PDB file of C-alpha atoms in Angstrom:
ATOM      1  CA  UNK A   1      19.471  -9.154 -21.745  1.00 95.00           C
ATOM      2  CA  UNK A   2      17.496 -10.300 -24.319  1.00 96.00           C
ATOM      3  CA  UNK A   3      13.224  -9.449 -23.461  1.00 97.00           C
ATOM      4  CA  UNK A   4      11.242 -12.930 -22.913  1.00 97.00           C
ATOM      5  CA  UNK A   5      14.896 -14.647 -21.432  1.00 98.00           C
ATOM      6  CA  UNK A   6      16.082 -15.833 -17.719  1.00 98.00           C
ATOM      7  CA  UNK A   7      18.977 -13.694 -16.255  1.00 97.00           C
ATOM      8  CA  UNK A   8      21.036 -14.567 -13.135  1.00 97.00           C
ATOM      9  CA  UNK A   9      22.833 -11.732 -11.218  1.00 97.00           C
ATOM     10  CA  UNK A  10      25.532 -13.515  -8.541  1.00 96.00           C
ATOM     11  CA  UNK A  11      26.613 -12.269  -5.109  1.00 95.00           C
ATOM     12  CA  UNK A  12      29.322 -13.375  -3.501  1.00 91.00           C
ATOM     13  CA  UNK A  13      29.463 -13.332   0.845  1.00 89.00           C
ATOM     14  CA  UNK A  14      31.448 -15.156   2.503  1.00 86.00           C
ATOM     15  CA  UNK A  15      32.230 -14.801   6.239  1.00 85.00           C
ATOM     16  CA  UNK A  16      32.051 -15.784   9.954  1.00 85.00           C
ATOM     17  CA  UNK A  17      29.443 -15.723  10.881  1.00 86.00           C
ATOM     18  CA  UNK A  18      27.972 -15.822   7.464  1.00 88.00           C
ATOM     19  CA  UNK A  19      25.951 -13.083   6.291  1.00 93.00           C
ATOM     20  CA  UNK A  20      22.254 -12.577   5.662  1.00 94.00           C
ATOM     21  CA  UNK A  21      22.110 -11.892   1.884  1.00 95.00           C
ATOM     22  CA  UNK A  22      18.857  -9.567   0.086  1.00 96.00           C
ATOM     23  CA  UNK A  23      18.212  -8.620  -2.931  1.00 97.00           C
ATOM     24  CA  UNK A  24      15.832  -5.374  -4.347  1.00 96.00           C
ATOM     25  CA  UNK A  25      15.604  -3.437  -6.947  1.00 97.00           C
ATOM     26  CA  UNK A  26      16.551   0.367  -6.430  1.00 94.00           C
ATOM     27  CA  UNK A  27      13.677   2.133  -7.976  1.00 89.00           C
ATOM     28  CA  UNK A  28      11.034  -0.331  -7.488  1.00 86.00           C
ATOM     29  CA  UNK A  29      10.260  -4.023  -6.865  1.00 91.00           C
ATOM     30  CA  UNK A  30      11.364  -7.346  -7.844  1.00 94.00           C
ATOM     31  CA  UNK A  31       9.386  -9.135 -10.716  1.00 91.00           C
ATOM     32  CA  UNK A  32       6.563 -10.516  -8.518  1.00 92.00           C
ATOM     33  CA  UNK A  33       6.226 -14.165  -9.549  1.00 94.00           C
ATOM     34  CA  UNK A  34       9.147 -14.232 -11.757  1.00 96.00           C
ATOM     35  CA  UNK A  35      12.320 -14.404  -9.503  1.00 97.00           C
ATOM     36  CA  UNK A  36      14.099 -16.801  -7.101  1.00 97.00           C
ATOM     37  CA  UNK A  37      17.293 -16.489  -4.828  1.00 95.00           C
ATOM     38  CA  UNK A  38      19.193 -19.494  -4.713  1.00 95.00           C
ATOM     39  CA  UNK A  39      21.178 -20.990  -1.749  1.00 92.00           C
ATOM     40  CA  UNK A  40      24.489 -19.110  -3.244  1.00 92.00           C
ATOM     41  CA  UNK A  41      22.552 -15.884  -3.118  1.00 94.00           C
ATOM     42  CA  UNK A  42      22.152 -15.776  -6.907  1.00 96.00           C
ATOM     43  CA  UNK A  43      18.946 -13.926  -8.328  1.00 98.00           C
ATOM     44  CA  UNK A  44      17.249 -15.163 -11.303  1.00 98.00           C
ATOM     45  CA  UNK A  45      14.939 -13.447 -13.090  1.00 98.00           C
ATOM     46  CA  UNK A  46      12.721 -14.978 -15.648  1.00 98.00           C
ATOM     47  CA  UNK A  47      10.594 -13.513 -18.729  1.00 97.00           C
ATOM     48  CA  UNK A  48      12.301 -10.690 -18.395  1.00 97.00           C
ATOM     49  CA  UNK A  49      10.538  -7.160 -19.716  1.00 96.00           C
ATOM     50  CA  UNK A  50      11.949  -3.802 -20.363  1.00 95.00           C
ATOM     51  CA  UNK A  51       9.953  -2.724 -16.757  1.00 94.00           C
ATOM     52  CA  UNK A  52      12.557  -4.931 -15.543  1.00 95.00           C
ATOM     53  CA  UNK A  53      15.615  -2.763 -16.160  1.00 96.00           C
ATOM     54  CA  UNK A  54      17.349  -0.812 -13.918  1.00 96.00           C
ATOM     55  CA  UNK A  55      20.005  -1.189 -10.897  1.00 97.00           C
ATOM     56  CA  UNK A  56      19.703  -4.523  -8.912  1.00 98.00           C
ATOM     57  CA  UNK A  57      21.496  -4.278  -4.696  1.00 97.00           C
ATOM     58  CA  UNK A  58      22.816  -7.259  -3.029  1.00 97.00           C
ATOM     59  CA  UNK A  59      23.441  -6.471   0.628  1.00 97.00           C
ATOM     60  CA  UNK A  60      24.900  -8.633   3.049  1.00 96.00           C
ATOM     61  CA  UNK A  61      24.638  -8.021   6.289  1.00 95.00           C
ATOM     62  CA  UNK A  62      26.145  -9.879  10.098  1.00 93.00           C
ATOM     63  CA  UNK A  63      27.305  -8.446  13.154  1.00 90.00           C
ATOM     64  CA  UNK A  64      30.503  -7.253  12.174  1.00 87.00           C
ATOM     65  CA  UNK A  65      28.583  -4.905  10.163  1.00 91.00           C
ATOM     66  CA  UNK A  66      27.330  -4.477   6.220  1.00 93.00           C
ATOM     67  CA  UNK A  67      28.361  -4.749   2.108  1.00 94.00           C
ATOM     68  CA  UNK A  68      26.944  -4.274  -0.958  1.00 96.00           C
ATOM     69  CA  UNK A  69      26.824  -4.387  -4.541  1.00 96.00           C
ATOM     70  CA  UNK A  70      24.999  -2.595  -7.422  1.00 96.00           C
ATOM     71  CA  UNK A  71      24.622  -4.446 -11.175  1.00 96.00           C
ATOM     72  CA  UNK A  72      22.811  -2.687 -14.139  1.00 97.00           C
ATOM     73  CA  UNK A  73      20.176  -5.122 -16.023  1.00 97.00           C
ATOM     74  CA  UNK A  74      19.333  -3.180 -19.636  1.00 97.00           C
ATOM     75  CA  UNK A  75      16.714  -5.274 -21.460  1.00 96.00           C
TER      76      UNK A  75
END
């Protein structure tokens, strides 16, 4: 990603009943102020810095137990 831009990382659950979805960052914390989760689980970041890099989790989680998914960001 390009410094100063918006990204958007997707995550996909689907099921019955339907998943909780989170998001974090694995060494460290989401941009405070600068992200959102949408209602299709998608995190945006926005102004994104070099401090933002790294390996970005989506976990979804019901009853019948737990996924999840790891995306690199480089900046």
């Amino acid at each position: 990603a390009v410094a100063g831009s918006t990204v958007e990382l997707g995550c996909s659950a689907r099921g019955d009943p339907a998943p909780q979805v989170q998001w974090h960052k694995e060494h460290g914390d989401l941009p405070w102020g600068r992200h959102e989760v949408d209602r299709e689980h998608t995190l945006r970041l926005y102004a994104v810095t070099s401090a933002d890099a790294g390996a970005y989790v989506c976990t979804a989680q019901s009853q019948l137990g737990s996924a999840a998914a790891t995306t690199f960001l480089h900046v």
